[in-house]
Amino acid sequence: MASNFPKWLFDEAKIAGVDYTDKDIADDYDNQHEEFRDFEKEAKNIIAALGLSNDSLVLDIGCGTGGLSICLADVCKHVYAVDVSKSMVDNLKRKIAEKGLTNIDAVQSGFLTYTHEGDKPDAIIANITLHHLPDFWKQIALCSFFDILKLGGRLFLADVVFSFNPRSYSEAIDGWLTGMREIAGQKIADETIVHVRDEFSTWDWIMSGMLTRAGFRIDGCSKIMPQMNTYICTKI
């Protein structure tokens, strides 16, 4: 953690779960995820849900290698693509250079340390990434999102969020792992095991409470996959 941050601040550079700071893992990220994800389709759905246009400024935080950021840049005025992993950001910078894009800023920073400069964004996207923070720090990050957004700005949050009966957690997790193995293959199923054991996904009622506590109005919540929710919110 940089010396200008307090010693008590959660260190986002410490590994919890899959080590996306590892260059080999980061380099293989697209190959693994493209087997069960369609970034162009995801971007179109987000653009429609948030009402984005060629005038929109968008912050894609926890962007990984920028599969979504690149697609958003085809439509939006400017995209700020942020990730804590240098290896992930380096992959994104390579893509930006290859495509000759001039409307993406690739920034290495975390949820808790990112400082936005310039006009406030119209939208913030946190897509399958907030689970890297424990709940205390999720709340701090969501408050930061609210402060960064312009008034009336929108938040798209998708993540692993649990809604099963806590007393049935073993059966629910085993069923989820079986489904992930069928949808995405053994390697992603193994990563899901690491996720459950080492990362910080939360309960749906906690996530909803944190969003409203941060000041957001929740306009909609939907389940996109087993144990995965999407929240569309507005800064009011």
CSV table of N, CA, C and O in Angstrom, one decimal, residues 19-96:
chain,number,residue,atom,x,y,z
A,19,ASP,N,-5.2,-15.1,-8.2
A,19,ASP,CA,-4.2,-14.0,-8.3
A,19,ASP,C,-4.2,-13.4,-9.7
A,19,ASP,O,-3.4,-13.8,-10.5
A,20,TYR,N,-5.0,-12.4,-9.8
A,20,TYR,CA,-5.1,-11.7,-11.1
A,20,TYR,C,-3.9,-10.7,-11.3
A,20,TYR,O,-3.8,-10.1,-12.4
A,21,THR,N,-3.0,-10.6,-10.3
A,21,THR,CA,-1.8,-9.8,-10.6
A,21,THR,C,-0.8,-10.7,-11.3
A,21,THR,O,0.2,-10.2,-11.8
A,22,ASP,N,-1.0,-12.0,-11.3
A,22,ASP,CA,-0.1,-12.9,-12.0
A,22,ASP,C,-0.2,-12.7,-13.5
A,22,ASP,O,-1.3,-12.8,-14.1
A,23,LYS,N,0.9,-12.5,-14.2
A,23,LYS,CA,0.9,-12.1,-15.6
A,23,LYS,C,0.3,-13.3,-16.4
A,23,LYS,O,-0.5,-13.1,-17.4
A,24,ASP,N,0.7,-14.5,-16.1
A,24,ASP,CA,0.2,-15.6,-16.9
A,24,ASP,C,-1.4,-15.8,-16.8
A,24,ASP,O,-2.1,-16.1,-17.8
A,25,ILE,N,-1.9,-15.6,-15.6
A,25,ILE,CA,-3.3,-15.7,-15.3
A,25,ILE,C,-4.0,-14.5,-16.1
A,25,ILE,O,-5.1,-14.7,-16.7
A,26,ALA,N,-3.5,-13.3,-16.0
A,26,ALA,CA,-4.1,-12.2,-16.6
A,26,ALA,C,-4.0,-12.4,-18.2
A,26,ALA,O,-5.0,-12.0,-18.8
A,27,ASP,N,-2.9,-12.9,-18.7
A,27,ASP,CA,-2.8,-13.1,-20.1
A,27,ASP,C,-3.9,-14.1,-20.6
A,27,ASP,O,-4.3,-14.1,-21.8
A,28,ASP,N,-4.2,-15.1,-19.8
A,28,ASP,CA,-5.2,-16.1,-20.2
A,28,ASP,C,-6.6,-15.8,-19.8
A,28,ASP,O,-7.5,-16.6,-20.1
A,29,TYR,N,-6.8,-14.7,-19.2
A,29,TYR,CA,-8.1,-14.3,-18.7
A,29,TYR,C,-9.2,-14.3,-19.8
A,29,TYR,O,-10.3,-14.8,-19.7
A,30,ASP,N,-8.9,-13.6,-20.9
A,30,ASP,CA,-9.9,-13.5,-22.0
A,30,ASP,C,-10.2,-14.9,-22.6
A,30,ASP,O,-11.4,-15.2,-22.8
A,31,ASN,N,-9.2,-15.7,-22.8
A,31,ASN,CA,-9.4,-17.1,-23.3
A,31,ASN,C,-10.4,-17.9,-22.4
A,31,ASN,O,-11.3,-18.5,-22.9
A,32,GLN,N,-10.2,-17.8,-21.1
A,32,GLN,CA,-11.1,-18.5,-20.2
A,32,GLN,C,-12.5,-17.9,-20.2
A,32,GLN,O,-13.5,-18.7,-20.2
A,33,HIS,N,-12.6,-16.6,-20.1
A,33,HIS,CA,-13.9,-16.0,-19.9
A,33,HIS,C,-14.8,-16.0,-21.2
A,33,HIS,O,-16.0,-16.0,-21.2
A,34,GLU,N,-14.1,-15.9,-22.3
A,34,GLU,CA,-14.8,-15.9,-23.6
A,34,GLU,C,-15.5,-17.2,-23.9
A,34,GLU,O,-16.3,-17.3,-24.8
A,35,GLU,N,-15.1,-18.3,-23.2
A,35,GLU,CA,-15.8,-19.6,-23.3
A,35,GLU,C,-17.2,-19.5,-22.8
A,35,GLU,O,-18.1,-20.3,-23.3
A,36,PHE,N,-17.5,-18.6,-21.9
A,36,PHE,CA,-18.9,-18.6,-21.4
A,36,PHE,C,-19.5,-17.2,-21.3
A,36,PHE,O,-20.6,-17.0,-20.8
A,37,ARG,N,-18.7,-16.2,-21.7
A,37,ARG,CA,-19.2,-14.8,-21.7
A,37,ARG,C,-19.1,-14.2,-23.1
A,37,ARG,O,-18.2,-14.5,-23.9
A,38,ASP,N,-20.0,-13.3,-23.3
A,38,ASP,CA,-20.1,-12.5,-24.6
A,38,ASP,C,-20.0,-11.0,-24.2
A,38,ASP,O,-21.0,-10.4,-23.8
A,39,PHE,N,-18.8,-10.5,-24.3
A,39,PHE,CA,-18.6,-9.1,-23.8
A,39,PHE,C,-19.4,-8.1,-24.6
A,39,PHE,O,-19.9,-7.1,-24.0
A,40,GLU,N,-19.5,-8.3,-25.9
A,40,GLU,CA,-20.3,-7.4,-26.7
A,40,GLU,C,-21.8,-7.4,-26.3
A,40,GLU,O,-22.4,-6.3,-26.2
A,41,LYS,N,-22.3,-8.6,-26.0
A,41,LYS,CA,-23.7,-8.7,-25.6
A,41,LYS,C,-23.9,-8.0,-24.2
A,41,LYS,O,-24.8,-7.3,-24.0
A,42,GLU,N,-22.9,-8.3,-23.3
A,42,GLU,CA,-23.0,-7.7,-22.0
A,42,GLU,C,-23.0,-6.2,-22.1
A,42,GLU,O,-23.7,-5.5,-21.4
A,43,ALA,N,-22.1,-5.6,-23.0
A,43,ALA,CA,-22.0,-4.2,-23.1
A,43,ALA,C,-23.3,-3.6,-23.7
A,43,ALA,O,-23.8,-2.6,-23.2
A,44,LYS,N,-23.9,-4.3,-24.7
A,44,LYS,CA,-25.2,-3.8,-25.2
A,44,LYS,C,-26.3,-3.8,-24.2
A,44,LYS,O,-27.1,-2.9,-24.1
A,45,ASN,N,-26.3,-4.8,-23.4
A,45,ASN,CA,-27.3,-4.9,-22.3
A,45,ASN,C,-27.1,-3.8,-21.3
A,45,ASN,O,-28.1,-3.1,-20.8
A,46,ILE,N,-25.9,-3.5,-20.9
A,46,ILE,CA,-25.6,-2.4,-20.0
A,46,ILE,C,-25.9,-1.1,-20.5
A,46,ILE,O,-26.5,-0.2,-19.9
A,47,ILE,N,-25.5,-0.9,-21.8
A,47,ILE,CA,-25.8,0.4,-22.5
A,47,ILE,C,-27.3,0.7,-22.5
A,47,ILE,O,-27.8,1.8,-22.2
A,48,ALA,N,-28.1,-0.4,-22.8
A,48,ALA,CA,-29.6,-0.2,-22.8
A,48,ALA,C,-30.1,0.0,-21.4
A,48,ALA,O,-31.0,0.9,-21.2
A,49,ALA,N,-29.6,-0.7,-20.5
A,49,ALA,CA,-30.2,-0.6,-19.1
A,49,ALA,C,-29.9,0.8,-18.5
A,49,ALA,O,-30.7,1.3,-17.7
A,50,LEU,N,-28.7,1.3,-18.8
A,50,LEU,CA,-28.3,2.6,-18.2
A,50,LEU,C,-28.7,3.8,-19.1
A,50,LEU,O,-28.5,5.0,-18.7
A,51,GLY,N,-29.1,3.6,-20.3
A,51,GLY,CA,-29.4,4.6,-21.3
A,51,GLY,C,-28.2,5.4,-21.7
A,51,GLY,O,-28.3,6.6,-21.9
A,52,LEU,N,-27.1,4.7,-22.0
A,52,LEU,CA,-25.9,5.4,-22.4
A,52,LEU,C,-25.9,5.7,-23.8
A,52,LEU,O,-26.6,5.1,-24.6
A,53,SER,N,-25.1,6.8,-24.2
A,53,SER,CA,-25.1,7.3,-25.6
A,53,SER,C,-23.7,7.8,-25.9
A,53,SER,O,-22.8,7.6,-25.1
A,54,ASN,N,-23.6,8.4,-27.1
A,54,ASN,CA,-22.2,8.9,-27.4
A,54,ASN,C,-21.8,10.1,-26.7
A,54,ASN,O,-20.8,10.7,-27.0
A,55,ASP,N,-22.7,10.6,-25.8
A,55,ASP,CA,-22.4,11.7,-24.9
A,55,ASP,C,-22.0,11.3,-23.5
A,55,ASP,O,-21.6,12.1,-22.7
A,56,SER,N,-22.0,10.0,-23.3
A,56,SER,CA,-21.8,9.5,-21.9
A,56,SER,C,-20.4,9.3,-21.5
A,56,SER,O,-19.5,8.8,-22.3
A,57,LEU,N,-20.1,9.7,-20.3
A,57,LEU,CA,-18.8,9.4,-19.6
A,57,LEU,C,-19.0,8.3,-18.7
A,57,LEU,O,-19.9,8.3,-17.8
A,58,VAL,N,-18.2,7.2,-18.8
A,58,VAL,CA,-18.4,6.0,-18.0
A,58,VAL,C,-17.2,5.6,-17.3
A,58,VAL,O,-16.1,5.6,-17.8
A,59,LEU,N,-17.3,5.2,-16.0
A,59,LEU,CA,-16.3,4.6,-15.2
A,59,LEU,C,-16.5,3.1,-15.1
A,59,LEU,O,-17.6,2.7,-14.5
A,60,ASP,N,-15.6,2.3,-15.6
A,60,ASP,CA,-15.7,0.8,-15.5
A,60,ASP,C,-14.6,0.4,-14.5
A,60,ASP,O,-13.5,0.4,-14.9
A,61,ILE,N,-15.1,0.2,-13.3
A,61,ILE,CA,-14.1,-0.1,-12.2
A,61,ILE,C,-14.0,-1.5,-11.9
A,61,ILE,O,-15.0,-2.2,-11.8
A,62,GLY,N,-12.8,-2.0,-11.7
A,62,GLY,CA,-12.6,-3.5,-11.7
A,62,GLY,C,-12.7,-4.1,-13.0
A,62,GLY,O,-13.3,-5.1,-13.2
A,63,CYS,N,-12.1,-3.4,-14.0
A,63,CYS,CA,-12.4,-3.7,-15.4
A,63,CYS,C,-11.7,-4.9,-15.9
A,63,CYS,O,-11.9,-5.4,-17.1
A,64,GLY,N,-10.7,-5.5,-15.2
A,64,GLY,CA,-9.9,-6.6,-15.7
A,64,GLY,C,-9.1,-6.2,-16.9
A,64,GLY,O,-8.5,-5.2,-17.0
A,65,THR,N,-9.2,-7.1,-17.9
A,65,THR,CA,-8.4,-6.8,-19.2
A,65,THR,C,-9.2,-5.9,-20.1
A,65,THR,O,-8.8,-5.7,-21.3
A,66,GLY,N,-10.4,-5.4,-19.7
A,66,GLY,CA,-11.1,-4.4,-20.5
A,66,GLY,C,-12.0,-5.0,-21.6
A,66,GLY,O,-12.3,-4.2,-22.5
A,67,GLY,N,-12.4,-6.2,-21.5
A,67,GLY,CA,-13.3,-6.8,-22.5
A,67,GLY,C,-14.5,-6.0,-22.6
A,67,GLY,O,-15.0,-5.7,-23.7
A,68,LEU,N,-15.1,-5.5,-21.5
A,68,LEU,CA,-16.3,-4.7,-21.5
A,68,LEU,C,-16.0,-3.3,-21.8
A,68,LEU,O,-16.7,-2.6,-22.6
A,69,SER,N,-14.9,-2.8,-21.3
A,69,SER,CA,-14.5,-1.4,-21.5
A,69,SER,C,-14.3,-1.1,-23.0
A,69,SER,O,-14.8,0.0,-23.5
A,70,ILE,N,-13.7,-2.0,-23.7
A,70,ILE,CA,-13.5,-1.8,-25.2
A,70,ILE,C,-14.8,-1.7,-25.9
A,70,ILE,O,-15.0,-0.8,-26.8
A,71,CYS,N,-15.7,-2.5,-25.6
A,71,CYS,CA,-17.1,-2.5,-26.2
A,71,CYS,C,-17.8,-1.2,-25.9
A,71,CYS,O,-18.5,-0.6,-26.7
A,72,LEU,N,-17.7,-0.8,-24.6
A,72,LEU,CA,-18.4,0.5,-24.2
A,72,LEU,C,-17.8,1.7,-25.0
A,72,LEU,O,-18.5,2.6,-25.3
A,73,ALA,N,-16.5,1.6,-25.2
A,73,ALA,CA,-15.9,2.7,-25.9
A,73,ALA,C,-16.4,2.9,-27.4
A,73,ALA,O,-16.3,4.0,-27.9
A,74,ASP,N,-16.9,1.9,-27.9
A,74,ASP,CA,-17.5,1.9,-29.3
A,74,ASP,C,-18.7,2.8,-29.3
A,74,ASP,O,-19.1,3.3,-30.4
A,75,VAL,N,-19.4,3.0,-28.2
A,75,VAL,CA,-20.6,3.8,-28.1
A,75,VAL,C,-20.5,5.1,-27.3
A,75,VAL,O,-21.0,6.1,-27.7
A,76,CYS,N,-19.7,5.0,-26.2
A,76,CYS,CA,-19.7,6.1,-25.2
A,76,CYS,C,-18.6,7.2,-25.6
A,76,CYS,O,-17.7,6.9,-26.3
A,77,LYS,N,-18.8,8.4,-25.1
A,77,LYS,CA,-17.8,9.4,-25.4
A,77,LYS,C,-16.5,9.1,-24.8
A,77,LYS,O,-15.4,9.3,-25.4
A,78,HIS,N,-16.5,8.7,-23.5
A,78,HIS,CA,-15.2,8.3,-22.9
A,78,HIS,C,-15.4,7.3,-21.8
A,78,HIS,O,-16.4,7.3,-21.1
A,79,VAL,N,-14.4,6.4,-21.7
A,79,VAL,CA,-14.5,5.3,-20.7
A,79,VAL,C,-13.2,5.4,-19.8
A,79,VAL,O,-12.1,5.5,-20.4
A,80,TYR,N,-13.4,5.5,-18.5
A,80,TYR,CA,-12.3,5.4,-17.6
A,80,TYR,C,-12.3,3.9,-17.1
A,80,TYR,O,-13.2,3.5,-16.4
A,81,ALA,N,-11.3,3.2,-17.5
A,81,ALA,CA,-11.2,1.8,-17.1
A,81,ALA,C,-10.1,1.6,-16.1
A,81,ALA,O,-8.9,1.8,-16.3
A,82,VAL,N,-10.6,1.1,-14.9
A,82,VAL,CA,-9.8,1.0,-13.7
A,82,VAL,C,-9.7,-0.4,-13.2
A,82,VAL,O,-10.7,-1.1,-13.0
A,83,ASP,N,-8.4,-0.8,-12.8
A,83,ASP,CA,-8.3,-2.1,-12.2
A,83,ASP,C,-7.0,-2.0,-11.3
A,83,ASP,O,-6.0,-1.3,-11.6
A,84,VAL,N,-7.0,-2.8,-10.2
A,84,VAL,CA,-5.9,-2.7,-9.3
A,84,VAL,C,-4.7,-3.5,-9.7
A,84,VAL,O,-3.6,-3.3,-9.3
A,85,SER,N,-4.9,-4.5,-10.7
A,85,SER,CA,-3.9,-5.3,-11.2
A,85,SER,C,-3.1,-4.7,-12.3
A,85,SER,O,-3.7,-4.4,-13.4
A,86,LYS,N,-1.8,-4.5,-12.2
A,86,LYS,CA,-1.0,-4.0,-13.3
A,86,LYS,C,-1.0,-4.9,-14.5
A,86,LYS,O,-1.1,-4.4,-15.6
A,87,SER,N,-1.0,-6.2,-14.2
A,87,SER,CA,-1.0,-7.2,-15.4
A,87,SER,C,-2.3,-7.0,-16.2
A,87,SER,O,-2.3,-7.1,-17.4
A,88,MET,N,-3.4,-6.9,-15.5
A,88,MET,CA,-4.7,-6.7,-16.2
A,88,MET,C,-4.7,-5.3,-17.0
A,88,MET,O,-5.1,-5.3,-18.2
A,89,VAL,N,-4.2,-4.3,-16.4
A,89,VAL,CA,-4.2,-3.0,-17.0
A,89,VAL,C,-3.2,-3.0,-18.2
A,89,VAL,O,-3.5,-2.4,-19.3
A,90,ASP,N,-2.1,-3.7,-18.1
A,90,ASP,CA,-1.2,-3.8,-19.2
A,90,ASP,C,-1.8,-4.5,-20.4
A,90,ASP,O,-1.6,-4.1,-21.5
A,91,ASN,N,-2.6,-5.5,-20.1
A,91,ASN,CA,-3.4,-6.2,-21.2
A,91,ASN,C,-4.3,-5.2,-21.9
A,91,ASN,O,-4.5,-5.2,-23.1
A,92,LEU,N,-5.0,-4.4,-21.1
A,92,LEU,CA,-6.0,-3.5,-21.6
A,92,LEU,C,-5.2,-2.4,-22.5
A,92,LEU,O,-5.7,-2.0,-23.6
A,93,LYS,N,-4.1,-1.9,-22.0
A,93,LYS,CA,-3.3,-0.9,-22.7
A,93,LYS,C,-2.9,-1.5,-24.1
A,93,LYS,O,-2.9,-0.7,-25.1
A,94,ARG,N,-2.5,-2.7,-24.1
A,94,ARG,CA,-2.2,-3.4,-25.4
A,94,ARG,C,-3.3,-3.4,-26.3
A,94,ARG,O,-3.2,-3.0,-27.5
A,95,LYS,N,-4.5,-3.7,-25.9
A,95,LYS,CA,-5.7,-3.7,-26.7
A,95,LYS,C,-6.0,-2.3,-27.2
A,95,LYS,O,-6.4,-2.1,-28.4
A,96,ILE,N,-5.9,-1.3,-26.3
A,96,ILE,CA,-6.2,0.1,-26.7
A,96,ILE,C,-5.2,0.5,-27.9
A,96,ILE,O,-5.7,1.1,-28.9
